Tab-separated table of C-alpha atoms and ligand atoms in Angstrom:
chain	number	residue	atom	x	y	z
A	286	MET	CA	-0.276	-0.054	-0.090
A	287	SER	CA	1.667	3.241	-0.841
A	288	ILE	CA	1.440	5.792	1.741
A	289	HIS	CA	-1.304	8.042	-0.441
A	290	THR	CA	-3.626	5.341	-0.338
A	291	ALA	CA	-2.770	5.112	3.472
A	292	ARG	CA	-3.959	8.450	3.709
A	293	ALA	CA	-6.621	7.693	2.160
A	294	VAL	CA	-7.625	4.483	4.305
A	295	VAL	CA	-6.816	7.173	6.715
A	296	ALA	CA	-9.634	9.495	5.769
A	297	ALA	CA	-11.917	7.106	5.374
A	298	MET	CA	-11.204	5.905	8.424
A	299	VAL	CA	-11.851	9.404	10.744
A	300	ARG	CA	-15.200	9.119	8.583
A	301	GLY	CA	-15.833	5.698	9.653
A	302	THR	CA	-15.991	3.178	6.944
A	303	ALA	CA	-12.238	2.578	6.730
A	304	ALA	CA	-13.484	-0.325	9.442
A	305	ARG	CA	-15.422	-2.310	6.602
A	306	THR	CA	-12.397	-2.349	4.475
A	307	ARG	CA	-9.051	-4.810	5.018
A	308	PHE	CA	-7.081	-1.617	5.333
A	309	ALA	CA	-8.631	-0.582	8.995
A	310	PRO	CA	-5.227	-2.232	10.607
A	311	ILE	CA	-2.904	-0.294	8.986
A	312	ALA	CA	-5.193	2.751	8.982
A	313	LEU	CA	-5.683	2.346	12.690
A	314	SER	CA	-1.644	1.978	13.076
A	315	LEU	CA	-0.803	4.836	10.733
A	316	LEU	CA	-3.537	7.002	12.791
A	317	ALA	CA	-2.022	6.094	16.118
A	318	PHE	CA	1.815	6.288	14.979
A	319	ALA	CA	1.139	9.519	13.156
A	320	SER	CA	-0.133	11.296	16.533
A	321	THR	CA	2.737	10.120	18.234
A	322	VAL	CA	5.182	11.860	16.090
A	323	HIS	CA	3.122	14.527	15.110
A	324	ALA	CA	1.295	15.812	18.130
A	325	LEU	CA	-1.900	17.614	17.148
A	326	PRO	CA	-2.250	21.411	18.467
A	327	GLN	CA	-5.545	20.590	19.996
A	328	LEU	CA	-5.292	20.368	23.982
A	329	GLY	CA	-3.359	16.588	24.884
A	330	SER	CA	-3.270	16.251	21.313
A	331	GLN	CA	-6.887	15.431	20.679
A	332	ALA	CA	-9.094	15.387	17.487
A	333	PRO	CA	-10.966	18.237	17.426
A	334	ILE	CA	-14.856	17.570	18.288
A	335	VAL	CA	-17.947	18.327	15.687
A	336	ILE	CA	-20.807	20.099	17.890
A	337	ALA	CA	-23.979	20.009	16.526
A	338	HIS	CA	-25.157	23.874	17.372
A	339	ARG	CA	-28.836	23.479	18.022
A	340	GLY	CA	-28.824	20.439	16.242
A	341	ALA	CA	-27.957	20.692	12.151
A	342	SER	CA	-29.999	24.112	12.694
A	343	GLY	CA	-28.441	25.252	9.029
A	344	TYR	CA	-30.657	22.257	7.678
A	345	MET	CA	-33.585	21.356	9.940
A	346	PRO	CA	-35.506	23.471	12.594
A	347	GLU	CA	-33.838	24.110	15.640
A	348	HIS	CA	-33.536	22.315	18.788
A	349	THR	CA	-35.752	19.205	16.902
A	350	LEU	CA	-35.731	16.156	17.103
A	351	ALA	CA	-35.503	16.088	13.912
A	352	ALA	CA	-32.368	18.530	13.911
A	353	TYR	CA	-30.706	16.234	16.240
A	354	GLU	CA	-30.985	13.215	14.355
A	355	LEU	CA	-29.802	14.636	10.697
A	356	ALA	CA	-26.655	15.737	13.153
A	357	VAL	CA	-25.588	12.495	13.804
A	358	LYS	CA	-25.969	11.200	10.655
A	359	MET	CA	-23.921	13.734	9.586
A	360	GLY	CA	-21.324	12.678	12.144
A	361	ALA	CA	-21.350	15.172	14.738
A	362	ASP	CA	-19.423	13.927	17.589
A	363	TYR	CA	-21.937	15.972	20.081
A	364	ILE	CA	-26.025	17.577	19.987
A	365	GLU	CA	-26.297	20.739	21.923
A	366	PRO	CA	-29.644	21.354	23.622
A	367	ASP	CA	-29.991	25.102	24.492
A	368	LEU	CA	-32.570	24.791	27.985
A	369	GLN	CA	-35.177	26.616	29.214
A	370	LEU	CA	-38.106	25.902	31.921
A	371	THR	CA	-41.530	25.952	31.160
A	372	ARG	CA	-44.096	27.170	33.777
A	373	ASP	CA	-44.659	23.993	35.888
A	374	GLY	CA	-40.857	23.648	35.759
A	375	HIS	CA	-39.766	21.470	32.774
A	376	LEU	CA	-36.919	21.641	30.638
A	377	VAL	CA	-36.777	22.035	27.274
A	378	ALA	CA	-34.851	22.619	24.182
A	379	MET	CA	-35.177	26.122	23.193
A	380	HIS	CA	-32.665	28.748	22.461
A	381	ASP	CA	-34.781	31.848	23.207
A	382	THR	CA	-36.616	32.946	26.566
A	383	SER	CA	-39.322	33.965	24.531
A	384	LEU	CA	-41.306	30.828	22.206
A	385	ALA	CA	-42.641	33.374	19.531
A	386	ARG	CA	-39.044	33.733	16.902
A	387	THR	CA	-39.402	29.490	16.290
A	388	THR	CA	-43.099	28.277	17.082
A	389	ASP	CA	-46.443	28.884	16.476
A	390	VAL	CA	-47.138	30.008	19.667
A	391	GLU	CA	-48.659	32.974	18.808
A	392	ALA	CA	-51.352	31.740	16.123
A	393	LYS	CA	-51.594	28.792	18.653
A	394	LEU	CA	-51.935	29.638	22.052
A	395	GLY	CA	-51.648	33.556	21.947
A	396	PRO	CA	-49.549	35.262	24.420
A	397	ARG	CA	-49.667	35.431	28.165
A	398	ASN	CA	-49.288	38.511	30.832
A	399	GLY	CA	-48.077	40.429	27.388
A	400	ASN	CA	-45.200	37.510	26.295
A	401	TYR	CA	-44.528	34.186	24.639
A	402	ASN	CA	-41.971	33.395	27.022
A	403	VAL	CA	-41.348	29.552	27.930
A	404	SER	CA	-41.643	29.950	31.045
A	405	SER	CA	-44.925	31.438	30.674
A	406	TYR	CA	-46.720	27.758	29.455
A	407	THR	CA	-46.851	24.654	30.879
A	408	LEU	CA	-45.242	21.725	28.816
A	409	ALA	CA	-48.573	20.582	27.696
A	410	GLU	CA	-49.204	23.516	26.131
A	411	ILE	CA	-46.078	23.964	24.568
A	412	LYS	CA	-46.268	20.059	23.565
A	413	THR	CA	-49.531	21.420	21.159
A	414	LEU	CA	-47.166	23.655	19.069
A	415	THR	CA	-44.573	23.456	15.894
A	416	VAL	CA	-41.246	24.299	15.447
A	417	ASP	CA	-41.991	26.296	12.321
A	418	ILE	CA	-38.462	28.291	11.560
A	419	VAL	CA	-37.232	27.727	8.093
A	420	PRO	CA	-33.041	27.120	8.344
A	421	VAL	CA	-31.027	28.427	5.944
A	422	SER	CA	-30.489	25.171	3.932
A	423	PRO	CA	-33.533	23.435	3.838
A	424	ASN	CA	-33.206	19.411	3.644
A	425	PRO	CA	-36.861	18.312	2.952
A	426	GLY	CA	-35.328	14.933	1.507
A	427	PHE	CA	-34.093	13.986	5.201
A	428	VAL	CA	-37.315	12.116	7.155
A	429	PRO	CA	-36.804	11.549	10.425
A	430	VAL	CA	-37.914	8.105	12.552
A	431	SER	CA	-38.561	10.476	15.755
A	432	GLN	CA	-42.000	10.550	17.008
A	433	ASP	CA	-43.034	14.401	17.074
A	434	ALA	CA	-39.898	15.394	15.572
A	435	TYR	CA	-40.919	18.617	15.158
A	436	ARG	CA	-42.277	19.406	18.626
A	437	VAL	CA	-40.582	21.242	21.368
A	438	PRO	CA	-38.622	18.379	22.744
A	439	THR	CA	-38.070	17.990	26.519
A	440	PHE	CA	-34.181	17.590	27.829
A	441	GLN	CA	-35.374	13.842	28.652
A	442	GLU	CA	-36.306	13.750	24.904
A	443	VAL	CA	-33.414	14.551	23.831
A	444	ILE	CA	-31.256	12.343	26.034
A	445	ASP	CA	-33.442	9.525	24.608
A	446	VAL	CA	-32.920	10.068	21.112
A	447	ALA	CA	-29.336	10.712	21.932
A	448	ARG	CA	-29.107	6.990	23.374
A	449	GLY	CA	-30.990	5.974	20.491
A	450	LEU	CA	-28.764	7.254	17.866
A	451	SER	CA	-26.079	5.918	19.785
A	452	ALA	CA	-27.226	2.124	19.771
A	453	SER	CA	-28.051	2.835	16.166
A	454	SER	CA	-24.957	4.470	14.780
A	455	GLY	CA	-22.249	2.156	17.352
A	456	ARG	CA	-20.560	5.361	18.637
A	457	GLU	CA	-21.726	7.421	21.477
A	458	ILE	CA	-23.689	10.252	20.884
A	459	GLY	CA	-22.117	13.061	23.609
A	460	ILE	CA	-24.950	15.473	24.651
A	461	TYR	CA	-23.871	19.037	25.384
A	462	PRO	CA	-26.787	21.072	27.838
A	463	GLU	CA	-26.872	24.528	27.724
A	464	ALA	CA	-28.518	26.378	31.403
A	465	LYS	CA	-29.553	29.475	29.417
A	466	GLN	CA	-30.654	31.100	32.824
A	467	ALA	CA	-28.660	31.182	35.848
A	468	ASP	CA	-30.969	29.994	37.705
A	469	PRO	CA	-30.086	27.470	40.947
A	470	VAL	CA	-33.494	25.416	39.894
A	471	MET	CA	-32.323	24.646	36.441
A	472	GLU	CA	-28.812	23.637	37.889
A	473	ASP	CA	-30.364	21.174	39.946
A	474	LYS	CA	-33.088	19.957	37.164
A	475	ILE	CA	-29.744	19.612	34.843
A	476	LEU	CA	-27.577	17.413	37.251
A	477	GLN	CA	-30.803	15.806	38.494
A	478	THR	CA	-31.912	14.745	34.905
A	479	LEU	CA	-28.534	13.416	34.377
A	480	ALA	CA	-27.876	11.542	37.385
A	481	ALA	CA	-31.697	10.029	36.966
A	482	ASN	CA	-30.110	8.673	33.856
A	483	ASN	CA	-27.173	7.031	35.103
A	484	LEU	CA	-25.439	9.460	33.033
A	485	SER	CA	-21.655	10.262	34.637
A	486	GLY	CA	-18.392	12.201	33.864
A	487	ALA	CA	-17.639	8.875	32.143
A	488	ASN	CA	-19.764	9.592	29.198
A	489	LYS	CA	-19.709	12.425	26.817
A	490	ILE	CA	-21.519	15.402	28.416
A	491	TYR	CA	-20.424	19.100	28.841
A	492	ILE	CA	-22.467	21.558	30.862
A	493	GLN	CA	-21.903	25.092	29.207
A	494	SER	CA	-23.107	28.316	30.769
A	495	PHE	CA	-23.031	32.357	29.781
A	496	SER	CA	-22.967	32.939	33.632
A	497	ALA	CA	-19.553	32.101	35.708
A	498	ASP	CA	-21.324	31.653	38.494
A	499	THR	CA	-23.842	29.051	37.363
A	500	ILE	CA	-20.748	26.947	36.537
A	501	ARG	CA	-19.210	27.752	39.776
A	502	SER	CA	-22.233	26.783	41.581
A	503	ILE	CA	-23.041	23.465	39.227
A	504	GLN	CA	-19.388	22.437	39.899
A	505	GLN	CA	-20.104	22.753	43.834
A	506	LYS	CA	-23.482	21.012	43.423
A	507	GLN	CA	-21.959	18.296	41.191
A	508	THR	CA	-19.202	17.489	43.468
A	509	ALA	CA	-21.480	17.507	46.944
A	510	LEU	CA	-23.542	14.519	44.736
A	511	GLY	CA	-20.494	13.101	43.728
A	512	LEU	CA	-20.502	13.775	40.066
A	513	ASP	CA	-18.110	14.637	37.487
A	514	PHE	CA	-19.413	16.342	34.390
A	515	ASP	CA	-17.240	18.564	32.463
A	516	LEU	CA	-18.157	22.249	32.652
A	517	PHE	CA	-17.323	25.340	30.155
A	518	VAL	CA	-17.966	28.670	30.316
A	519	LEU	CA	-19.508	30.786	27.680
A	520	SER	CA	-18.019	33.994	26.631
A	521	THR	CA	-18.875	36.691	24.020
A	522	ALA	CA	-15.610	38.213	24.185
A	523	PRO	CA	-13.203	35.808	24.863
A	524	GLY	CA	-10.505	37.981	23.339
A	525	ALA	CA	-11.428	40.227	26.530
A	526	LEU	CA	-11.111	37.719	29.681
A	527	THR	CA	-7.601	38.480	31.528
A	528	LEU	CA	-5.426	35.905	32.672
A	529	ALA	CA	-6.431	36.235	36.023
A	530	GLN	CA	-9.959	35.817	34.793
A	531	MET	CA	-8.910	32.356	32.941
A	532	ALA	CA	-6.961	30.885	35.494
A	533	ASP	CA	-9.920	31.291	37.613
A	534	ILE	CA	-12.284	30.344	35.463
A	535	ALA	CA	-9.523	26.989	35.099
A	536	THR	CA	-10.126	26.142	39.148
A	537	PHE	CA	-13.661	25.481	38.691
A	538	ALA	CA	-14.327	24.150	34.494
A	539	ASP	CA	-12.819	22.380	31.967
A	540	GLY	CA	-13.304	25.167	29.193
A	541	VAL	CA	-14.272	27.880	27.817
A	542	GLY	CA	-16.643	28.319	24.710
A	543	GLY	CA	-15.841	31.571	22.868
A	544	SER	CA	-17.100	33.632	20.305
A	545	ILE	CA	-15.175	33.105	17.082
A	546	SER	CA	-16.791	36.338	16.149
A	547	GLY	CA	-15.401	40.103	15.908
A	548	THR	CA	-11.851	41.372	17.476
A	549	ARG	CA	-12.103	39.992	20.847
A	550	GLY	CA	-13.357	36.289	19.500
A	551	VAL	CA	-11.657	33.355	19.712
A	552	SER	CA	-7.984	33.836	18.149
A	553	GLU	CA	-5.037	31.798	17.915
A	554	SER	CA	-3.293	33.251	20.733
A	555	PHE	CA	-6.029	33.033	23.278
A	556	ILE	CA	-6.043	29.537	22.474
A	557	GLN	CA	-2.806	29.106	23.521
A	558	GLN	CA	-3.021	30.779	26.584
A	559	ALA	CA	-6.517	28.631	27.311
A	560	HIS	CA	-4.243	25.323	26.812
A	561	GLY	CA	-1.462	26.765	28.650
A	562	LEU	CA	-3.673	27.077	32.164
A	563	GLY	CA	-5.152	23.522	30.791
A	564	LEU	CA	-8.708	24.809	29.005
A	565	LEU	CA	-10.002	23.037	26.129
A	566	VAL	CA	-11.500	26.279	23.812
A	567	HIS	CA	-14.906	25.431	22.232
A	568	GLY	CA	-15.649	28.039	19.277
A	569	TYR	CA	-19.392	29.312	18.287
A	570	THR	CA	-20.539	29.850	15.906
A	571	PHE	CA	-19.996	28.212	12.432
A	572	SER	CA	-22.419	29.200	9.906
A	573	LYS	CA	-20.367	29.936	7.097
A	574	LEU	CA	-20.857	27.392	3.755
A	575	GLY	CA	-19.232	25.985	1.175
A	576	ASP	CA	-15.047	26.638	0.104
A	577	ALA	CA	-15.491	30.065	2.740
A	578	GLY	CA	-16.519	27.481	5.731
A	579	ILE	CA	-14.350	24.711	4.985
A	580	ALA	CA	-11.497	27.369	5.369
A	581	GLU	CA	-13.111	28.706	8.389
A	582	TYR	CA	-12.843	25.921	10.219
A	583	ASP	CA	-9.584	25.000	8.381
A	584	LYS	CA	-8.021	28.028	10.000
A	585	PHE	CA	-9.693	27.455	13.537
A	586	PHE	CA	-8.529	23.512	13.366
A	587	ASN	CA	-5.112	24.643	12.846
A	588	TRP	CA	-5.403	27.240	15.543
A	589	GLY	CA	-5.697	24.484	18.025
A	590	ILE	CA	-9.541	24.527	18.661
A	591	ASP	CA	-10.848	21.650	20.394
A	592	GLY	CA	-14.455	21.756	19.410
A	593	VAL	CA	-16.741	23.761	17.160
A	594	PHE	CA	-20.224	24.718	17.238
A	595	SER	CA	-21.572	24.121	13.985
A	596	ASN	CA	-24.796	24.507	12.047
A	597	ASN	CA	-23.634	22.826	9.571
A	598	PRO	CA	-22.189	19.314	10.733
A	599	ASP	CA	-21.646	17.838	7.437
A	600	LEU	CA	-19.079	20.489	6.516
A	601	ALA	CA	-17.307	20.742	9.553
A	602	PHE	CA	-16.913	17.018	9.906
A	603	ALA	CA	-15.437	16.689	6.297
A	604	ALA	CA	-13.503	20.012	7.075
A	605	ARG	CA	-11.801	17.728	10.578
A	606	ASP	CA	-11.232	15.101	8.118
A	607	ALA	CA	-9.204	16.917	6.101
A	608	PHE	CA	-7.393	18.810	9.300
A	609	LEU	CA	-6.588	15.103	10.559
A	610	VAL	CA	-5.398	13.823	7.117
A	611	SER	CA	-3.278	17.135	6.700
A	612	GLU	CA	-1.746	16.346	9.939
A	613	LEU	CA	-0.046	12.872	9.339
A	614	PRO	CA	3.143	12.456	8.043
A	615	GLU	CA	4.690	13.237	4.481
A	616	PRO	CA	5.096	10.490	2.458
A	617	GLY	CA	8.522	11.395	2.491
A	618	SER	CA	9.050	10.698	5.690
A	619	SER	CA	11.500	7.322	6.692
A	620	ALA	CA	9.709	6.783	9.734
A	621	LEU	CA	6.405	6.512	8.145
A	622	ALA	CA	7.675	4.338	5.808
A	623	VAL	CA	9.112	1.890	8.512
A	624	LEU	CA	5.885	1.895	9.736
A	625	GLY	CA	4.512	0.771	6.960
A	626	LEU	CA	6.548	-2.011	6.171
A	627	VAL	CA	5.867	-2.860	10.169
A	628	ALA	CA	2.004	-2.902	9.534
A	629	ALA	CA	2.228	-4.558	6.164
A	630	GLY	CA	4.517	-7.387	7.579
A	631	ALA	CA	1.647	-7.452	10.179
A	632	VAL	CA	-1.344	-7.805	7.580
A	633	ALA	CA	0.692	-10.428	5.772
A	634	ARG	CA	1.650	-12.079	8.917
A	635	ARG	CA	-1.889	-11.985	9.607
A	636	ARG	CA	-3.414	-13.159	6.548
A	637	ARG	CA	-0.796	-15.865	6.496
A	638	SER	CA	-2.481	-17.440	10.009
A	639	GLN	CA	-5.664	-16.939	9.156
A	640	GLN	CA	-4.845	-19.041	5.823
A	641	ARG	CA	-3.316	-21.633	8.072
A	642	ASP	CA	-6.247	-21.636	10.446
A	643	ALA	CA	-8.383	-22.548	7.551
A	644	ALA	CA	-6.620	-25.081	6.282
A	645	GLY	CA	-6.607	-26.874	10.032
A	646	THR	CA	-10.337	-26.528	10.382
A	647	SER	CA	-10.921	-28.334	6.812
A	648	VAL	CA	-8.284	-31.578	7.705
A	649	ALA	CA	-10.162	-30.941	11.102
A	650	GLY	CA	-13.045	-31.117	9.362
A	651	LEU	CA	-12.023	-34.322	7.352
A	652	GLN	CA	-10.713	-35.971	10.217
A	653	GLY	CA	-14.105	-35.238	11.782
A	654	ASN	CA	-16.095	-36.695	8.529
A	655	ALA	CA	-13.695	-40.010	8.542
A	656	GLY	CA	-14.636	-40.472	12.253
A	657	CYS	CA	-18.422	-40.494	11.691
A	658	ALA	CA	-18.502	-42.828	8.736
B	120	G3P	O1	-23.296	27.664	23.383
B	120	G3P	C1	-22.688	28.016	22.504
B	120	G3P	C2	-23.343	28.634	21.123
B	120	G3P	O2	-24.922	28.142	21.340
B	120	G3P	C3	-23.759	29.705	22.346
B	120	G3P	O3	-24.517	30.787	21.404
B	120	G3P	O4	-26.223	31.986	21.924
B	120	G3P	O5	-26.637	29.681	20.118
B	120	G3P	O6	-26.682	29.603	22.661
B	120	G3P	P1	-26.123	30.458	20.973
B	121	CA	CA1	-26.353	27.302	23.149
């Protein structure tokens, strides 16, 4: 196998398709080797993650089961439910405080106390609504399998869908809930819901909030409960955070989720500073399409960003593939050539062993038949 083929196989592997090819062992060896000889700029040299921002919200109505389903189908590692509390205390996936922008609440229920806030309606009322916001790039060809795929989902329903998709896809789908209100009740309900589902720090869970106090409080509460979910503080202007503020965040959180927009957005130096404090950096929101989109992902991946909140998980996933493959050693690397020989030898030995086993099975079968005769 040439190194060019190996690079293609690794590309297929990171897309999850090479496992079905006979080259998978070589590809795995190459990737493992590559990561040892050429560290990625991400913290701990870990491949960056793709977070489906409000689901695959570039293609489907945001924060619907349909949007989460499509996100996973497109390869997203995590789905992101923003959370609001209903009048009767249920967590639902909704970005805005108000239901007006994304649902048909105005026509169906009318205002409550002069507003359309989630907190003004019961869950039963909200469940009568349809999320009817039209995404930037509608995807009418996709048929979700979830029941009520365009209703406002509860947090529990998001977890259930993630579980179902984990089972059907064969990989753990992460959940990245955001406490949209700095509200102790919401903190408690998020932790209670996760714990009631037997989820722990061993699972792919990140809890995020724009309120550092909320994340600090969640850290204290979860420690008291024996939980240890990874926590993120969000910032609309991460570049404005002082080193002292960053160092403080590092005492109770695992990372910073920063806007990638504006002059105070996530920069290469910010990422390096955060990594120096042991903090991960996830950036929001990646929404550019086509070549401009790929170029933007590539820039941030090369800067070392650890995760991207993307409205278009298919694009983010393709860009990550390309980034990981580009990070492999060049074909001229003598060390890689040695690895290729070692890997090829291992495959050849395995084949010979399988042939011997097959021959042995045949002989044993003949002998067995002879004994019966
Ligand atoms: O949570 C990261 C990102 O989603 C923050 O933006 O306003 O879409 O929740 P927003
Ligand atoms: Ca969010």
